[in-house]
Short mmCIF file of C-alpha atoms and ligand atoms in Angstrom, two decimals:
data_model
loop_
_atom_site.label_atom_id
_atom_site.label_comp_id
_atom_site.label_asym_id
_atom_site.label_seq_id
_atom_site.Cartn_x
_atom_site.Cartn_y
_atom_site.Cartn_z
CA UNK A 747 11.41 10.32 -4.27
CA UNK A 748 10.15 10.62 -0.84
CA UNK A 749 8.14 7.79 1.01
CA UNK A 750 5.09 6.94 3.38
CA UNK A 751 5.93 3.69 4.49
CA UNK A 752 2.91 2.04 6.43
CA UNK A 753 4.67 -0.40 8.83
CA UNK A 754 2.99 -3.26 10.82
CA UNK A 755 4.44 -4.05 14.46
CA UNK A 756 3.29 -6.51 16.53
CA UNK A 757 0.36 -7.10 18.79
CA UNK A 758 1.37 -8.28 21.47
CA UNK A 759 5.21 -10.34 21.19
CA UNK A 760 8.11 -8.18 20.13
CA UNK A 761 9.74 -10.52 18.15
CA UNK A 762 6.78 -10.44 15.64
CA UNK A 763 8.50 -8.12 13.16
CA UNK A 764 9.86 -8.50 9.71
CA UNK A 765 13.42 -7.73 8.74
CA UNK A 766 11.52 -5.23 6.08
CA UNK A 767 10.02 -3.40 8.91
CA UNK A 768 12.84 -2.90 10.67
CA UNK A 769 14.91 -2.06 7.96
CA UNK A 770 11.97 0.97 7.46
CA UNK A 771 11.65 2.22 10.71
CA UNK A 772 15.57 2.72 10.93
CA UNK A 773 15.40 4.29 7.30
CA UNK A 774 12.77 6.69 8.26
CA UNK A 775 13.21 10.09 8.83
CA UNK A 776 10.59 10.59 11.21
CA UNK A 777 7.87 7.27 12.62
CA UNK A 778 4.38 8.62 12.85
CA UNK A 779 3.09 7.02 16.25
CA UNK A 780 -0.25 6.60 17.84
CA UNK A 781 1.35 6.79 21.23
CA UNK A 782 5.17 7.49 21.17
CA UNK A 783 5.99 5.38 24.22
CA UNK A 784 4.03 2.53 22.81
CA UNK A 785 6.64 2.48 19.66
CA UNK A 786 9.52 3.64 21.82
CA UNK A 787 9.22 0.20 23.71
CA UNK A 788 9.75 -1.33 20.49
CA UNK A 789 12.00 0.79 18.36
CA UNK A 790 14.79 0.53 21.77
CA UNK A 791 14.26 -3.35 22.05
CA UNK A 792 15.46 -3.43 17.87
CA UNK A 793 18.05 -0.52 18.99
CA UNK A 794 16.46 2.05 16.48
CA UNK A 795 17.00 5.62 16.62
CA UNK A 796 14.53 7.78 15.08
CA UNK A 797 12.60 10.77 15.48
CA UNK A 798 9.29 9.88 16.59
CA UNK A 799 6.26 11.99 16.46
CA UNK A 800 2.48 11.69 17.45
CA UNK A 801 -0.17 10.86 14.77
CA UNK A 802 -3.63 9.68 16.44
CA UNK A 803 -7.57 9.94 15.92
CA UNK A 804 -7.72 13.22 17.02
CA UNK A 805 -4.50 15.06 15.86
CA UNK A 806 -5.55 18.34 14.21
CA UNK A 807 -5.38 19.33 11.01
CA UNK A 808 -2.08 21.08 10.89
CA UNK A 809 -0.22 17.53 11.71
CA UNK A 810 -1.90 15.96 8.67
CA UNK A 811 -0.06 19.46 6.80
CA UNK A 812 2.96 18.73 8.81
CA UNK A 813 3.49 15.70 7.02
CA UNK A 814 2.86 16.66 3.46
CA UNK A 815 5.00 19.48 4.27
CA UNK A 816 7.79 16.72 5.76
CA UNK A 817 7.00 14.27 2.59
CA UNK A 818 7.21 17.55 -0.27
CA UNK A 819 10.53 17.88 1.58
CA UNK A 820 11.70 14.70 -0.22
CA UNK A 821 11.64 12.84 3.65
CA UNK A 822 10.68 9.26 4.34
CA UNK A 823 7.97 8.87 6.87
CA UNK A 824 6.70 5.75 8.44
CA UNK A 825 3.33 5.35 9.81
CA UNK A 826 2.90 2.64 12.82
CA UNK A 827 0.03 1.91 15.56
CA UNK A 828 0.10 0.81 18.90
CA UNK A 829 -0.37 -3.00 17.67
CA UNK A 830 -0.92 -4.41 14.44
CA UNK A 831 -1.63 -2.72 10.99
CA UNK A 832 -2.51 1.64 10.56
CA UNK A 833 -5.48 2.05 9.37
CA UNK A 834 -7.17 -1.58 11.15
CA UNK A 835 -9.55 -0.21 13.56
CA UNK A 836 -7.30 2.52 14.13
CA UNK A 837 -6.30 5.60 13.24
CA UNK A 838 -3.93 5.28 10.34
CA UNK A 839 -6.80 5.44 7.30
CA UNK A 840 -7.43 8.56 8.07
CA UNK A 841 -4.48 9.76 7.59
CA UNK A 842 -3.43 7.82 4.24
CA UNK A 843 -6.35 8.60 2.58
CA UNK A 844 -5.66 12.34 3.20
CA UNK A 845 -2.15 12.14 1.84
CA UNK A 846 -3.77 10.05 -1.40
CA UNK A 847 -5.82 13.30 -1.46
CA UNK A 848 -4.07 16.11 -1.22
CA UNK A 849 -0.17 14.60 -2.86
CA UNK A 850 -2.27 12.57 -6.11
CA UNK A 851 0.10 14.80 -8.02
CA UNK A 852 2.95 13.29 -6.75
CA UNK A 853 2.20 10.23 -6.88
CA UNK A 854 0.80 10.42 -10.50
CA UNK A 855 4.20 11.80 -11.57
CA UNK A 856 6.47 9.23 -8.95
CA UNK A 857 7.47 11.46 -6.63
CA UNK A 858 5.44 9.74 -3.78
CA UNK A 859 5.35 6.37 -3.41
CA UNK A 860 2.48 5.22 -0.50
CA UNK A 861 3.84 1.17 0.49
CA UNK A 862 2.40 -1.29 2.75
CA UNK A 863 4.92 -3.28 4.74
CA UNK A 864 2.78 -5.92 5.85
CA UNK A 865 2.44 -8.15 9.34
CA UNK A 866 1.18 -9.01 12.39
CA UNK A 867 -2.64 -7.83 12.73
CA UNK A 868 -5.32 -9.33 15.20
CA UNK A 869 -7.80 -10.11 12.87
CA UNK A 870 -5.71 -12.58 10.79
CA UNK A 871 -3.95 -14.02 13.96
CA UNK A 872 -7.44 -15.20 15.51
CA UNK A 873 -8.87 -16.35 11.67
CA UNK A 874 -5.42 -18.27 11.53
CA UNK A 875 -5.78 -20.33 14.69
CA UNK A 876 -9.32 -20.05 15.16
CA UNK A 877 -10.10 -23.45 12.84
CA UNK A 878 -13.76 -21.75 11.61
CA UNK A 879 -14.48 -21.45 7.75
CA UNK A 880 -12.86 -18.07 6.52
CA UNK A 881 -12.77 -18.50 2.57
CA UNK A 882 -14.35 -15.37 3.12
CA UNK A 883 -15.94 -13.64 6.25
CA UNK A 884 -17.39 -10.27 7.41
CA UNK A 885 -15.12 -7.86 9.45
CA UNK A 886 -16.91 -5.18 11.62
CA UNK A 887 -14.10 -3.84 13.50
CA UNK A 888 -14.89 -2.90 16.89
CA UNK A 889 -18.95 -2.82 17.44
CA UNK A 890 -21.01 0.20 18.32
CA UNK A 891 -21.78 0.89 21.97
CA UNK A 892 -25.33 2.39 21.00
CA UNK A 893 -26.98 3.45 18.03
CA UNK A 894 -27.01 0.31 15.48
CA UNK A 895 -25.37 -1.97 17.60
CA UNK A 896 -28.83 -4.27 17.45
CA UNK A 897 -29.02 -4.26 13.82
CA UNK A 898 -25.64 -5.42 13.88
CA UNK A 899 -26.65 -8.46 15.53
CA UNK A 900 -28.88 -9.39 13.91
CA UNK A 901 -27.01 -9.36 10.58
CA UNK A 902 -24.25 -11.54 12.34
CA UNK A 903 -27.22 -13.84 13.44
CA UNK A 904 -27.86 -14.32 9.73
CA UNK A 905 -24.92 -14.31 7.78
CA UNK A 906 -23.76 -16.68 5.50
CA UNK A 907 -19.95 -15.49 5.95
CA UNK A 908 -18.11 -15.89 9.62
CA UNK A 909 -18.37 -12.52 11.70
CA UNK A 910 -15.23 -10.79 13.09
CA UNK A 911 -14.98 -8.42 15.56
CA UNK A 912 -12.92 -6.22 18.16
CA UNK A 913 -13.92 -6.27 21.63
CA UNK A 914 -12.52 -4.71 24.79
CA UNK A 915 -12.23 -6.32 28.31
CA UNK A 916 -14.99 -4.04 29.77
CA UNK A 917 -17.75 -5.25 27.25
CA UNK A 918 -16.76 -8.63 26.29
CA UNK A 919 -19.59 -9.83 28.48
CA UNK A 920 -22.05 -7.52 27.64
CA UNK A 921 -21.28 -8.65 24.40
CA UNK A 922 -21.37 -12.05 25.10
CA UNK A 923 -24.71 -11.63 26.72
CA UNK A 924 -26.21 -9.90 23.49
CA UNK A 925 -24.69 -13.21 21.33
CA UNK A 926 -26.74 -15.67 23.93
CA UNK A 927 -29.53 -13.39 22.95
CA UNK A 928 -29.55 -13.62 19.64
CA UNK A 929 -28.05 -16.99 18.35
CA UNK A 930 -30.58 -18.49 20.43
CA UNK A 931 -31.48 -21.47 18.94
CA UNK A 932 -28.93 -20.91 16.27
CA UNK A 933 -25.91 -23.82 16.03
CA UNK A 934 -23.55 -21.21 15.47
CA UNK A 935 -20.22 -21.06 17.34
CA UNK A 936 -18.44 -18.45 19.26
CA UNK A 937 -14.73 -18.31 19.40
CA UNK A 938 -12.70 -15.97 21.54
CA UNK A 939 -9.10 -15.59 20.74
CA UNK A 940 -7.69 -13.48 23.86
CA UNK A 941 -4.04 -12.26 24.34
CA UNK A 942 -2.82 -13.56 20.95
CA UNK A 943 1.25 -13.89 20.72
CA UNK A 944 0.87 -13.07 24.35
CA UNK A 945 1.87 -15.23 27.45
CA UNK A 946 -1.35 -15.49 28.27
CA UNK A 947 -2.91 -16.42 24.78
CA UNK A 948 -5.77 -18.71 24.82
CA UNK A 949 -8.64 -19.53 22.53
CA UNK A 950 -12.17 -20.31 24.03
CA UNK A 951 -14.98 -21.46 21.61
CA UNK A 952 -18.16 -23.32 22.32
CA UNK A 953 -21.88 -22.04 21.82
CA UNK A 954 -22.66 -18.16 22.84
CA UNK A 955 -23.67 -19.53 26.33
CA UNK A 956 -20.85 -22.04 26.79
CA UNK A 957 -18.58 -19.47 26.00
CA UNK A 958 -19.85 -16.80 28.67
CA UNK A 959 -20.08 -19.35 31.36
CA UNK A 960 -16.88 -19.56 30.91
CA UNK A 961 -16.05 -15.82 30.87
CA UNK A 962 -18.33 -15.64 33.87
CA UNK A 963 -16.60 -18.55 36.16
CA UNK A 964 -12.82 -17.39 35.26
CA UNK A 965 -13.18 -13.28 36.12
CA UNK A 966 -9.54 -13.51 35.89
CA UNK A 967 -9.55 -13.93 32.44
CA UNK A 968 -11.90 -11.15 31.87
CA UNK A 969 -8.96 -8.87 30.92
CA UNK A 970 -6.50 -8.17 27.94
CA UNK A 971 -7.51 -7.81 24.30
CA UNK A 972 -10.16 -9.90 22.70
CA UNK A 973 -11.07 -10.97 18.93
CA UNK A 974 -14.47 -12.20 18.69
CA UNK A 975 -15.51 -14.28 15.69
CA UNK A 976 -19.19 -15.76 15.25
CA UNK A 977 -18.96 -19.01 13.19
CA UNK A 978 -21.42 -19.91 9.90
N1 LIG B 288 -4.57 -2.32 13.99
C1 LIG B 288 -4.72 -3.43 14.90
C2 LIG B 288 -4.65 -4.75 14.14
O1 LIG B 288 -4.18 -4.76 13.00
O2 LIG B 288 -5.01 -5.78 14.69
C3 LIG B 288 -5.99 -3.32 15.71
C4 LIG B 288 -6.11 -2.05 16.49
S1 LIG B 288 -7.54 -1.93 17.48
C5 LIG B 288 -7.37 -0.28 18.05
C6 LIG B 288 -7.13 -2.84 18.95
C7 LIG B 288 -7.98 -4.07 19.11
O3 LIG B 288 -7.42 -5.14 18.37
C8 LIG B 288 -8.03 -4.57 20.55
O4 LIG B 288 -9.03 -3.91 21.29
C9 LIG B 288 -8.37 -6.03 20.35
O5 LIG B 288 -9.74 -6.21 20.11
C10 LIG B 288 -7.58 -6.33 19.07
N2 LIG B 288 -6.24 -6.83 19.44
C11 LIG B 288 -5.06 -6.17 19.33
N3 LIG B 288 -4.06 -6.95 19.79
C12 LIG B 288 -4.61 -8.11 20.18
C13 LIG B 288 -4.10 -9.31 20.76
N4 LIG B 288 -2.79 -9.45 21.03
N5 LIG B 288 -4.96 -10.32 21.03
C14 LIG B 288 -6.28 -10.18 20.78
N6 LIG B 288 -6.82 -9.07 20.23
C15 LIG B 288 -6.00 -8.05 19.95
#
């Protein structure tokens, strides 16, 4: 039986990685990266040797072959992103729901076996620490730049459910700007969990203006990687 192992790593500290996962990567025949140098930083600190090859949003067709190919070979292949878990807001769905596709066969008849190897991932890090109600809540990954980027808004202006997003350095304060905008009036709450595991972690919540003011009079901290989430 060959298998697809989709591995969380961490987002940010090294040492946020489960014995499971390492016991995968170093079982694997070949890692599926989105950037090999990225993983390589983390396979050498856990003094793991194994093939690595490339596997992002725009790898052609005949990679997504390659692997059937490796996994019809009876090899074990893990699948890992730059931070966090495949197939979050990055590339890795893509490429598991083409496997599903084209090996159903084998995994019908046990051949295949597709497993998650849970961990770290941004979106429950900042829910975890960032004390709003998330029975349940609304995940939009990372938001449009143009076309239906207003709509969205507005739906996180009305929902019932907490909103999470993704958000870069370079448009947290349009961003921000767009929230004043439209939560005006509203007694919803903005948190911004920045860095997280990092040295430089740090939550910042507070209404949609309170929150860029703050943005606004530390510049300095107008860099690293950002989770927003819009309180109910
Ligand atoms: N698959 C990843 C996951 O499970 O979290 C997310 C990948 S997505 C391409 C990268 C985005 O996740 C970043 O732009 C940022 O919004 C968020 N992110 C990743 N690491 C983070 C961190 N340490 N602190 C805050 N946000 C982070």
């Amino acid at each position: 039986m060959s298998l697809f192992s989709v591995v969380a790593t961490p987002i940010g500290n090294l040492e946020d990685i489960t014995i499971r996962s390492l016991r995968v990567l170093a079982a694997a025949d070949v890692v599926l990266c989105e950037d090999t140098r990225m993983t390589k930083k983390l396979l050498d600190r856990h003094d793991i040797r194994v093939q690595t090859l490339s596997y992002h949003a725009h790898s052609r067709l005949s990679r997504v072959d390659d692997v059937v190919a490796l996994l019809k070979e009876g090899k074990n292949v893990a699948l890992v992103s730059d931070a966090g878990t495949p197939g979050i807001s990055d590339p890795g769905s893509q490429l598991v729901r083409r496997i599903r596709e084209e090996m159903k066969k084998e995994i019908e008849e046990g051949v295949l076996k597709i497993e998650a190897i849970p961990g770290p991932s941004a979106l429950t890090a900042a829910l975890s620490i960032a004390g709003v109600p998330c029975a349940d809540f609304v995940f939009l990954g990372f938001l449009p730049h143009k076309k239906g980027r207003e709509t969205l808004f507005k739906e996180i202006k009305s929902s019932e459910r907490s909103v999470v997003f993704y958000e870069s350095p370079h448009r947290i304060l349009k961003t921000l700007e767009s929230l004043v905008t439209h939560l005006e009036g509203e007694t919803k709450q903005v948190v911004i969990c920045r860095e997280l595991t990092k040295i430089f972690e740090e939550v910042v919540s507070g209404s949609a203006q309170e929150v860029k003011t703050y943005f606004e009079t530390h510049p300095d901290k107008v860099r690293g990687e950002f989770v927003v989430i819009v309180s109910v």
